[in-house]
XYZ file of N, CA and C in Angstrom:
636
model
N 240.899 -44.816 -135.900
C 240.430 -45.166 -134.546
C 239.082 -44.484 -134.298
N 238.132 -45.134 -133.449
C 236.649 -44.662 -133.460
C 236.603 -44.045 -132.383
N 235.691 -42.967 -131.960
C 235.328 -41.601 -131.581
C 235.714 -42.283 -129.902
N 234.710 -43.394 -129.560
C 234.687 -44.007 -128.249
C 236.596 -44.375 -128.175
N 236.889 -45.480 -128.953
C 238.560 -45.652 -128.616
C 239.143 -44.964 -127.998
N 239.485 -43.246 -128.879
C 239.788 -42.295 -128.540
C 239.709 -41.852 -127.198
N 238.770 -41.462 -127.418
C 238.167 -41.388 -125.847
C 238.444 -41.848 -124.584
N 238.122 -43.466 -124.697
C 238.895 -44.323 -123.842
C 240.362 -44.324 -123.296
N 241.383 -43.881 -124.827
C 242.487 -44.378 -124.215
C 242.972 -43.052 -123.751
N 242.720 -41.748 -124.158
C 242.837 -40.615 -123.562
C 241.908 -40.869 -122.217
N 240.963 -41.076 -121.571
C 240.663 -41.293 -120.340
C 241.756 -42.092 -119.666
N 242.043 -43.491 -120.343
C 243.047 -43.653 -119.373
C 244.163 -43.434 -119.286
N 244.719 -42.576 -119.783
C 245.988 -41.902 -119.846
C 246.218 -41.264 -118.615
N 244.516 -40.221 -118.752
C 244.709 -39.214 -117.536
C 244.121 -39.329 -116.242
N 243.564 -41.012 -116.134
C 243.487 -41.376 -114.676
C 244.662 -41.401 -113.908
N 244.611 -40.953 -112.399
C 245.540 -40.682 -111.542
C 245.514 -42.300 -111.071
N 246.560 -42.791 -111.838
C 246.972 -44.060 -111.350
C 248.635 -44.390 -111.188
N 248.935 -46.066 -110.772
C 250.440 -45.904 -110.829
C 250.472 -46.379 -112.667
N 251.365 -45.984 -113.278
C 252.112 -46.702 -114.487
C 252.783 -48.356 -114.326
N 252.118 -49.053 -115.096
C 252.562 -50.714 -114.988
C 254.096 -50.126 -115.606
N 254.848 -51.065 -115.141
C 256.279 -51.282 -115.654
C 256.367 -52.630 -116.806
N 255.663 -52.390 -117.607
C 255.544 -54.061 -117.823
C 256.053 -53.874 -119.570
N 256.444 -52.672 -119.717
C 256.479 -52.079 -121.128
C 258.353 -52.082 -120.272
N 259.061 -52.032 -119.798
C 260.126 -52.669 -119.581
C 260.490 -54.166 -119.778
N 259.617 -54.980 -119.665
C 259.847 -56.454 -119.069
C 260.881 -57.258 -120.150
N 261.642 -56.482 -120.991
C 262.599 -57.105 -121.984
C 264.018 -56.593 -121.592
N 263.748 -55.974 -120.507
C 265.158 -55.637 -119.929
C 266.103 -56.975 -119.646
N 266.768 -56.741 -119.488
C 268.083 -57.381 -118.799
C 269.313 -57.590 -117.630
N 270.174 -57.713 -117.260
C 270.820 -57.621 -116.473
C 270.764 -57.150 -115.149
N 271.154 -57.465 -114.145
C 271.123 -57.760 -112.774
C 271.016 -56.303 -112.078
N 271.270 -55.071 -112.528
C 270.950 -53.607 -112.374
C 269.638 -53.647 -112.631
N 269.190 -53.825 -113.791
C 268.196 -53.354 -114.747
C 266.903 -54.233 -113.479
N 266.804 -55.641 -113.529
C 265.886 -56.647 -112.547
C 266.299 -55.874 -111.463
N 266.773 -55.193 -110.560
C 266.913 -54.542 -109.389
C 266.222 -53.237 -109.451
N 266.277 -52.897 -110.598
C 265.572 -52.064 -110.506
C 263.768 -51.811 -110.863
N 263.154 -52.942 -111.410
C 262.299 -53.519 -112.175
C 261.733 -54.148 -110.769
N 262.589 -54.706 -110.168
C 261.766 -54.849 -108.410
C 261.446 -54.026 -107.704
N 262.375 -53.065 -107.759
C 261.796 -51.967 -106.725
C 260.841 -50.859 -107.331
N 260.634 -51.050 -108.492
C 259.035 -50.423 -108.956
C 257.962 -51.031 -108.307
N 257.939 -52.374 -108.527
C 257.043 -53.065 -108.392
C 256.497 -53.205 -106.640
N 257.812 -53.142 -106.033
C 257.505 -52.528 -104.453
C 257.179 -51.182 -104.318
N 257.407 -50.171 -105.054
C 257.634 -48.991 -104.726
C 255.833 -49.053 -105.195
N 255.458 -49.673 -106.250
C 253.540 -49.879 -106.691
C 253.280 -50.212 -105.117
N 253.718 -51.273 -104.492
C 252.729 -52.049 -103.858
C 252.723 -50.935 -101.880
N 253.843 -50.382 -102.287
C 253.866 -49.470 -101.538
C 253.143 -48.233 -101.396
N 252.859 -47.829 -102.458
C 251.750 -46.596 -103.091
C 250.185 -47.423 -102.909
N 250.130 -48.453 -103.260
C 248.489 -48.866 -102.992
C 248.350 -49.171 -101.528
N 249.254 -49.544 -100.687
C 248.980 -49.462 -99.310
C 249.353 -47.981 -98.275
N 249.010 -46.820 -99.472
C 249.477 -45.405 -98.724
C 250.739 -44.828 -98.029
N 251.662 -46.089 -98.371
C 252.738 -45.485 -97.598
C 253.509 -44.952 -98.656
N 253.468 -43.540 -98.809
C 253.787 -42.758 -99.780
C 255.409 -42.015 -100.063
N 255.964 -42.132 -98.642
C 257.102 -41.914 -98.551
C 258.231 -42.735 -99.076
N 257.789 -44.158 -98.543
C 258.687 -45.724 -99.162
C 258.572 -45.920 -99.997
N 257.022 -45.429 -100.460
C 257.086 -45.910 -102.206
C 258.289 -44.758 -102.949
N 258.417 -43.524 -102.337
C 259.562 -42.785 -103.240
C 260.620 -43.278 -102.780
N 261.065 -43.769 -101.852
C 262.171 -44.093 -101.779
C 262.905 -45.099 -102.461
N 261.591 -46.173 -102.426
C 261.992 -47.178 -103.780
C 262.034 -46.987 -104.821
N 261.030 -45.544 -105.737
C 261.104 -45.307 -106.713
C 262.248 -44.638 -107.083
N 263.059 -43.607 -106.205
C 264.371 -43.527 -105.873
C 265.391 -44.057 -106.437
N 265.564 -45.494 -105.893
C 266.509 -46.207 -105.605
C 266.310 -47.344 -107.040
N 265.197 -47.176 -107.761
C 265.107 -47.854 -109.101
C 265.770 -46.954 -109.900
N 265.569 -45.605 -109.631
C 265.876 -44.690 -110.964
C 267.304 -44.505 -111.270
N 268.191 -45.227 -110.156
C 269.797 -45.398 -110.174
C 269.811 -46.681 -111.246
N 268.901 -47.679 -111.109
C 269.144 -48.978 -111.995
C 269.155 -48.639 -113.161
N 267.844 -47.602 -113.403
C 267.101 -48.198 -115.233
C 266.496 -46.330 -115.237
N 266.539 -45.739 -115.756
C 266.066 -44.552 -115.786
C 264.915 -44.495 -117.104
N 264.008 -44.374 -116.087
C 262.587 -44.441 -117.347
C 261.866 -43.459 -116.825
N 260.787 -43.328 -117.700
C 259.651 -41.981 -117.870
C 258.906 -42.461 -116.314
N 258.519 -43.790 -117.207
C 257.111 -44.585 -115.996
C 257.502 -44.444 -114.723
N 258.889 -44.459 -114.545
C 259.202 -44.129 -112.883
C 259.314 -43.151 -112.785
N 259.599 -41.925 -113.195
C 259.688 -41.222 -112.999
C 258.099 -40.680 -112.341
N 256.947 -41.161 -113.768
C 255.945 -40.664 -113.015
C 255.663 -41.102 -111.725
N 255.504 -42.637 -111.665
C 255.294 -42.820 -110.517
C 255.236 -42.352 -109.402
N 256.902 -41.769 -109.530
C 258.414 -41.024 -108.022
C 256.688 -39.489 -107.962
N 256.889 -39.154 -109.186
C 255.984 -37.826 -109.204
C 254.313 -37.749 -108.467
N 254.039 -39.169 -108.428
C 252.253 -39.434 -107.938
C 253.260 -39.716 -106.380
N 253.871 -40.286 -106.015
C 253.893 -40.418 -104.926
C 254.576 -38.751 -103.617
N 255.579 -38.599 -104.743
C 255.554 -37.189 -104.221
C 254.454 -35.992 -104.003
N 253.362 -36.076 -104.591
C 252.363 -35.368 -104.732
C 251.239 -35.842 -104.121
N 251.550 -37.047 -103.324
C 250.749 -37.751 -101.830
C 251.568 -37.205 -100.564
N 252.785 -36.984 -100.528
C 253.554 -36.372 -99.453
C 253.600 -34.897 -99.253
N 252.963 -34.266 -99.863
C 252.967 -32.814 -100.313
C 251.909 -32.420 -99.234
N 251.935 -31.348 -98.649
C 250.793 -31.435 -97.744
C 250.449 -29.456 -97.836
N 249.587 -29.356 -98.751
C 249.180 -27.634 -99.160
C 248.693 -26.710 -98.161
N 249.572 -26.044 -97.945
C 249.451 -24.718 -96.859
C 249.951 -25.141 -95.493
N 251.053 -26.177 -95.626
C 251.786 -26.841 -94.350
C 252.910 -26.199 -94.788
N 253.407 -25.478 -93.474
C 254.638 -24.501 -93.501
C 256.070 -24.652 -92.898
N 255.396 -25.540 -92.062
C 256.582 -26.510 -91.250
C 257.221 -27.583 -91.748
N 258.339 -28.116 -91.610
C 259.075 -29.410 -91.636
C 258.035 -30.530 -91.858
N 257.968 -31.241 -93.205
C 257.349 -32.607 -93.202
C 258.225 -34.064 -92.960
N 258.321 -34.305 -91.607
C 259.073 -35.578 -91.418
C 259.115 -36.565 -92.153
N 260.088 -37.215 -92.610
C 260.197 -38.335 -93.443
C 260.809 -39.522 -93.227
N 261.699 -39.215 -92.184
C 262.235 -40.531 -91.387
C 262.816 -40.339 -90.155
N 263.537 -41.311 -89.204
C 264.597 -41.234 -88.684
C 266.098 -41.111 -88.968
N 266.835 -40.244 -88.190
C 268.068 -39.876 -88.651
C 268.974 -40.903 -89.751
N 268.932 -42.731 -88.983
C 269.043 -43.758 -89.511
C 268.350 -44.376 -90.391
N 266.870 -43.638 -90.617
C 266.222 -44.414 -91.789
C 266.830 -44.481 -93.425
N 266.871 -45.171 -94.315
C 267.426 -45.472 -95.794
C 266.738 -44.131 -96.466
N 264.985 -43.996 -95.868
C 264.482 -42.929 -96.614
C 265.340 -41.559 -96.665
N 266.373 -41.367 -95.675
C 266.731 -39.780 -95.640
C 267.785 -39.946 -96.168
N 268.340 -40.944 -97.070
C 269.807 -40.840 -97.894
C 269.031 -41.090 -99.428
N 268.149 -41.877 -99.437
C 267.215 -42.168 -100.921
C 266.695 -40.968 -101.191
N 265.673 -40.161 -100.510
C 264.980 -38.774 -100.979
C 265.978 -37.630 -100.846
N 266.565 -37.019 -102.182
C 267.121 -36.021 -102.432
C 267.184 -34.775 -101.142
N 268.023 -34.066 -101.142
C 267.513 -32.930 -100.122
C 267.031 -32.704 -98.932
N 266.478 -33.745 -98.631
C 266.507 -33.407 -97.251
C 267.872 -32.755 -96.071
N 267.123 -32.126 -95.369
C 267.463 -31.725 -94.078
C 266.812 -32.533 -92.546
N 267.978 -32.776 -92.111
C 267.973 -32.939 -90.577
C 267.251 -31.788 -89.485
N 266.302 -31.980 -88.754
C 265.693 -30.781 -87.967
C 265.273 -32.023 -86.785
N 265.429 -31.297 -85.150
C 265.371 -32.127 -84.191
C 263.872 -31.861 -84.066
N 263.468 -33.286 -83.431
C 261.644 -33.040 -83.298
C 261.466 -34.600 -82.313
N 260.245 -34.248 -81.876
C 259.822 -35.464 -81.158
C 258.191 -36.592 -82.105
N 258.295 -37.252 -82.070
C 257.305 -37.913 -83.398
C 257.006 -39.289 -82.614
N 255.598 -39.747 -82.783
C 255.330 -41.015 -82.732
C 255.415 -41.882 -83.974
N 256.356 -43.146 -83.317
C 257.029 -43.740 -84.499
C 255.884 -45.512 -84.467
N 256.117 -45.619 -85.583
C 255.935 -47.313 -85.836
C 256.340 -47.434 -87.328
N 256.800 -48.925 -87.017
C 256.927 -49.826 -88.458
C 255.891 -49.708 -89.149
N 256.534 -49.105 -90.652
C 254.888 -49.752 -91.219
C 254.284 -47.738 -91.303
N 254.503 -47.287 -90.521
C 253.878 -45.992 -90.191
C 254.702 -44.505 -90.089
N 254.119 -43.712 -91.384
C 255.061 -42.231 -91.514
C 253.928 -41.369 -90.602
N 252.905 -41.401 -90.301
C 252.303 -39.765 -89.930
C 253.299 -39.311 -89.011
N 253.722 -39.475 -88.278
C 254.856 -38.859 -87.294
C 254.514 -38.060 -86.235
N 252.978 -38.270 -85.942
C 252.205 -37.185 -85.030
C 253.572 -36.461 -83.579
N 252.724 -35.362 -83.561
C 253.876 -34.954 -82.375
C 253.742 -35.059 -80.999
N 255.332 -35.376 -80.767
C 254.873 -35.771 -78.978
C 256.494 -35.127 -78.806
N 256.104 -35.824 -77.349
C 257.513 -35.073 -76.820
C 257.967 -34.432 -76.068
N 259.158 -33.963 -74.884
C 258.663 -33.005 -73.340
C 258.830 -31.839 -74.342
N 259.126 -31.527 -75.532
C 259.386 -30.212 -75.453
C 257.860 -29.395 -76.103
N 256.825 -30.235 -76.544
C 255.774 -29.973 -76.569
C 254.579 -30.315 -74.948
N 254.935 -31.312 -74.362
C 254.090 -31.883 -73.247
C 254.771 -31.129 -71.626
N 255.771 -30.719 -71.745
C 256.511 -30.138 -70.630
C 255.561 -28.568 -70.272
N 255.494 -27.908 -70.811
C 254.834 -26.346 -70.958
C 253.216 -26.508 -70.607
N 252.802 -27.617 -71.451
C 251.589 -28.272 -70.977
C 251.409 -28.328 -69.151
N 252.152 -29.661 -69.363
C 252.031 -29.832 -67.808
C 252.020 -28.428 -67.046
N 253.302 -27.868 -67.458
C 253.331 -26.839 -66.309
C 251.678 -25.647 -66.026
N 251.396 -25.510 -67.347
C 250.211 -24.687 -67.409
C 248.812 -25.639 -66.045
N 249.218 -26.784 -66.470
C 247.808 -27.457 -65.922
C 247.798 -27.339 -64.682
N 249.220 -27.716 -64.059
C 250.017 -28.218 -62.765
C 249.626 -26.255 -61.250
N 249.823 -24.865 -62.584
C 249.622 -23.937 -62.048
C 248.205 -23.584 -61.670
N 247.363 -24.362 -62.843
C 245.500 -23.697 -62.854
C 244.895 -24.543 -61.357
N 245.595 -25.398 -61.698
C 245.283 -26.682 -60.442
C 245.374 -26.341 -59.181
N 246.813 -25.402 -58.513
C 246.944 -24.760 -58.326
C 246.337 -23.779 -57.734
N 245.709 -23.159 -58.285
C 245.038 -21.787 -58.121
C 243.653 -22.685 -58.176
N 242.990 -23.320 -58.356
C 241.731 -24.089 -58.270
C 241.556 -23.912 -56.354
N 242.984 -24.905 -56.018
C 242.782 -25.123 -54.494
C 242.573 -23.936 -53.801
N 242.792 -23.072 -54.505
C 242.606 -21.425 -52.934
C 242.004 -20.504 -53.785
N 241.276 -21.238 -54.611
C 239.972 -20.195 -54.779
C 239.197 -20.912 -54.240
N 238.256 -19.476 -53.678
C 236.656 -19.243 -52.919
C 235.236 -19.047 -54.011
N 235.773 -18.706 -54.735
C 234.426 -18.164 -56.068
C 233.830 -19.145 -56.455
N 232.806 -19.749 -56.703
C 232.878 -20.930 -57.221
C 232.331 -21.282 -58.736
N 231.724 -19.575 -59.228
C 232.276 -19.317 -60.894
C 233.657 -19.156 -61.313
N 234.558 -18.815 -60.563
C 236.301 -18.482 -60.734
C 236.184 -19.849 -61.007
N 236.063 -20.912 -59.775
C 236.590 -22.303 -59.775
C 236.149 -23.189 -60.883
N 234.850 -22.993 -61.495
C 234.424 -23.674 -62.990
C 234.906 -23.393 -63.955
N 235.619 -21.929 -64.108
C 236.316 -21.247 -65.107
C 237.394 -22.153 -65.195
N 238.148 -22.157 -64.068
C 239.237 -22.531 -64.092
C 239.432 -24.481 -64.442
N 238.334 -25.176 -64.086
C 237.995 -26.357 -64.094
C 238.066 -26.599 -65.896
N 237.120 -25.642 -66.750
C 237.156 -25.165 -68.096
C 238.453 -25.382 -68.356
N 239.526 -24.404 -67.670
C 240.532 -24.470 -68.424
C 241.658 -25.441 -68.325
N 241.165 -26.393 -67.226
C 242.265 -27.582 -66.960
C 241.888 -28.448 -68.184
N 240.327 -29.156 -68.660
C 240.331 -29.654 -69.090
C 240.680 -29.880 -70.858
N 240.347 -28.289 -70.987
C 240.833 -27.957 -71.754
C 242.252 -28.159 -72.407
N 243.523 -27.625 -71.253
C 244.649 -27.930 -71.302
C 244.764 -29.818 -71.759
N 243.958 -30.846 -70.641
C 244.572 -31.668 -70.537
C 244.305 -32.396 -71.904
N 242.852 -31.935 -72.961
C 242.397 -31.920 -73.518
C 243.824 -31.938 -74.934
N 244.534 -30.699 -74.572
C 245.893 -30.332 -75.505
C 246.457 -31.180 -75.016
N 246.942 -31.537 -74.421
C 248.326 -32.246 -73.773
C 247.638 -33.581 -74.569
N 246.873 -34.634 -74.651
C 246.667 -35.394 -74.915
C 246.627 -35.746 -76.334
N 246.930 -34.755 -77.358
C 247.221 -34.901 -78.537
C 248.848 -34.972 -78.886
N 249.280 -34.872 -77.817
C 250.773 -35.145 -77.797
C 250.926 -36.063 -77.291
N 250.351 -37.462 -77.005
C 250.657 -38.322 -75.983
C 250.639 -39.457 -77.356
N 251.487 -40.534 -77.663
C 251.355 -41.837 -78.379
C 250.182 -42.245 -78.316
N 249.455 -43.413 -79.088
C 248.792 -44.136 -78.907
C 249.921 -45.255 -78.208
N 248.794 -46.438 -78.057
C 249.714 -47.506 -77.574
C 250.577 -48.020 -78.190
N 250.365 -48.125 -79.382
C 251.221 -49.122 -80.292
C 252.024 -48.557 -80.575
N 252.625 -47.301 -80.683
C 253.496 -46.068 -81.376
C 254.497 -45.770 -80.117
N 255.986 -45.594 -80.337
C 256.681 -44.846 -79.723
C 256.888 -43.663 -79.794
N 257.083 -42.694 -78.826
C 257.748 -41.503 -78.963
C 258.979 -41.371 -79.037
N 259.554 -40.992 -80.305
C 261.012 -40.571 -80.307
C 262.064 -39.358 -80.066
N 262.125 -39.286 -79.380
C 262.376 -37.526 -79.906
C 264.056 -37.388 -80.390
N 264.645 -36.853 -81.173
C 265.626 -36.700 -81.880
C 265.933 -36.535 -83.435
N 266.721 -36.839 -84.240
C 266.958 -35.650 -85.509
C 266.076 -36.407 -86.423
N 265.321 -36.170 -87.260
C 264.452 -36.624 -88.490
C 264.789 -35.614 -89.740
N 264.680 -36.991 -90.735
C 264.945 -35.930 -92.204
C 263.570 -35.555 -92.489
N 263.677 -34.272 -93.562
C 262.285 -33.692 -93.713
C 262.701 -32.804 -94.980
N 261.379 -32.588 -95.357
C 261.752 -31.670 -96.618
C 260.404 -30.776 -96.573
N 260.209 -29.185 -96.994
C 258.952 -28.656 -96.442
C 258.481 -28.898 -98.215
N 257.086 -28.438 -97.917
C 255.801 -28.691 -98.810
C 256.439 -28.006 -100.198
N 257.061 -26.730 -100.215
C 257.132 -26.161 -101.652
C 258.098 -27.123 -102.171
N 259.266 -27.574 -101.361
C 260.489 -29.119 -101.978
C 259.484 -29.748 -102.400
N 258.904 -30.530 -101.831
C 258.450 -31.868 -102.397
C 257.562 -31.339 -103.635
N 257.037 -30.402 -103.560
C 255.968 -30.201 -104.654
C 257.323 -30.099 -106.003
N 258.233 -29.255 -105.981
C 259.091 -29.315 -106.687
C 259.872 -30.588 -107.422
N 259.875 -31.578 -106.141
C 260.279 -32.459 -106.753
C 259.434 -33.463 -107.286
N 258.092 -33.342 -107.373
C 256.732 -33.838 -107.866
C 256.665 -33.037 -109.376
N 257.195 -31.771 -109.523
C 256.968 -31.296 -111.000
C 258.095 -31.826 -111.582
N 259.469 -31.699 -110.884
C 260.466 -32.319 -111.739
C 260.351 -33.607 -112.790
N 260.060 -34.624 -111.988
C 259.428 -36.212 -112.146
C 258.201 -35.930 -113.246
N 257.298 -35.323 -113.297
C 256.446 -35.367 -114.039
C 256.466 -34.681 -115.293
N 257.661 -33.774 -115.037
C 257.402 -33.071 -116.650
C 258.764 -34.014 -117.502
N 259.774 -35.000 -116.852
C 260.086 -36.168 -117.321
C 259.504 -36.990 -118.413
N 258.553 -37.563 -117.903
C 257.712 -38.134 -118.229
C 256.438 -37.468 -119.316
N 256.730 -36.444 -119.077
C 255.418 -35.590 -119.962
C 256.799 -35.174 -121.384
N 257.940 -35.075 -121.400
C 258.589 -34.790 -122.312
C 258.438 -35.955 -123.339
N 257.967 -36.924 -122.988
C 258.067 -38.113 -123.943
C 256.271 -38.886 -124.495
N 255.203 -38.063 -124.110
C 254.240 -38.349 -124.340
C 254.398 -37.234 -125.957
N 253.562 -38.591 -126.887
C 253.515 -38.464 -128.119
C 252.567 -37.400 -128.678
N 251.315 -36.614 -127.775
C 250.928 -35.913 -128.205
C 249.764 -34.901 -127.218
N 249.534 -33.954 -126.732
C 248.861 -32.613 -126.120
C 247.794 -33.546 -125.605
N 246.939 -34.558 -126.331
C 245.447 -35.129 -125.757
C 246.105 -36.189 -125.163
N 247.034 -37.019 -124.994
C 247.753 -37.718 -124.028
C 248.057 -37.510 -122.902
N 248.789 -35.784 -122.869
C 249.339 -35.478 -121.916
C 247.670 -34.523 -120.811
């Protein structure tokens, strides 16, 4: 093989891409095609960023047909959900969503999240974040009316808007509901874990060090 070949196919080895399933396509039986679909969703799910569904499908293939290529896959998509030096709970569904019985491990933790189809960020909302708010704004406001100073009163003007400024990152957009109640979640060092698991799978069966 010539110097460039080489080269080439070790480059594309180690582009961060999904793995075609297409080195399966001699499979068989009604498990095996069930599972051979939900790669192929769990791909089309990863190129449109929704990184969570794509593991869940990659998941729910690896019960059909247990291969390397999914495995990596499960591993690129876990390592899009991973979020470095996030210390808190990373939401992953609703209590009822398929995702929190498909992704291993999770835990249940109560939270308030703006929801849509179609959509994991899970931004936060909720009275138990927007309640404390209010009250802060509701007191400066407050104290605005019976002050005389009228540097006190700009200070304080500063700090309403400020507040309302916070409060408004807790508020939905339009299209998004606020939910508040139990969501599965798994924190950043899990998922990274389960991103090395999946990948050194898959790295057990590469034929040689400039591959891998």
């Amino acid at each position: 093989m010539s110097r460039v070949s080489e080269r080439a196919r070790t480059a594309s080895i180690m582009s961060i891409v999904l793995v075609s399933w297409v080195v399966l396509g001699g499979i068989c039986g009604c498990e095996q095609l069930d599972g051979r679909n939900r790669t192929r969703k769990g791909n089309r799910l990863f190129r449109e960023t929704q990184f969570i569904d794509a593991a869940s499908e990659y998941q729910r293939a690896l019960k059909e047909v247990d291969d390397p290529i999914i495995h990596y896959n499960l591993g690129l998509a876990y390592s899009k959900v991973f979020k470095p030096g996030f210390e808190g709970p990373i939401l992953l569904g609703t209590q009822s969503d398929p995702v929190c019985q498909e992704i291993p491990g999770t835990k249940m933790v109560p939270a308030g999240a703006c929801v849509k189809e179609g959509d994991r960020h899970f931004a936060e909302c909720g009275a138990s974040k927007t309640a404390p708010i209010q009250k802060q704004i509701a007191e400066l406001e407050d104290k605005r009316k019976t002050e005389t100073d009228d540097t006190v009163k700009k200070d304080l003007d500063t700090q309403i808007r400020d507040k309302q400024d916070e409060l408004g990152r807790y508020i939905c957009a339009a299209s998004f509901k606020c939910v508040e109640g139990m969501f599965c979640s798994l924190r950043s060092p899990e998922i990274a874990d389960l991103a090395a698991q999946h990948f050194q799978v898959w790295l057990k069966v590469q034929m040689s060090d400039d591959a891998i």
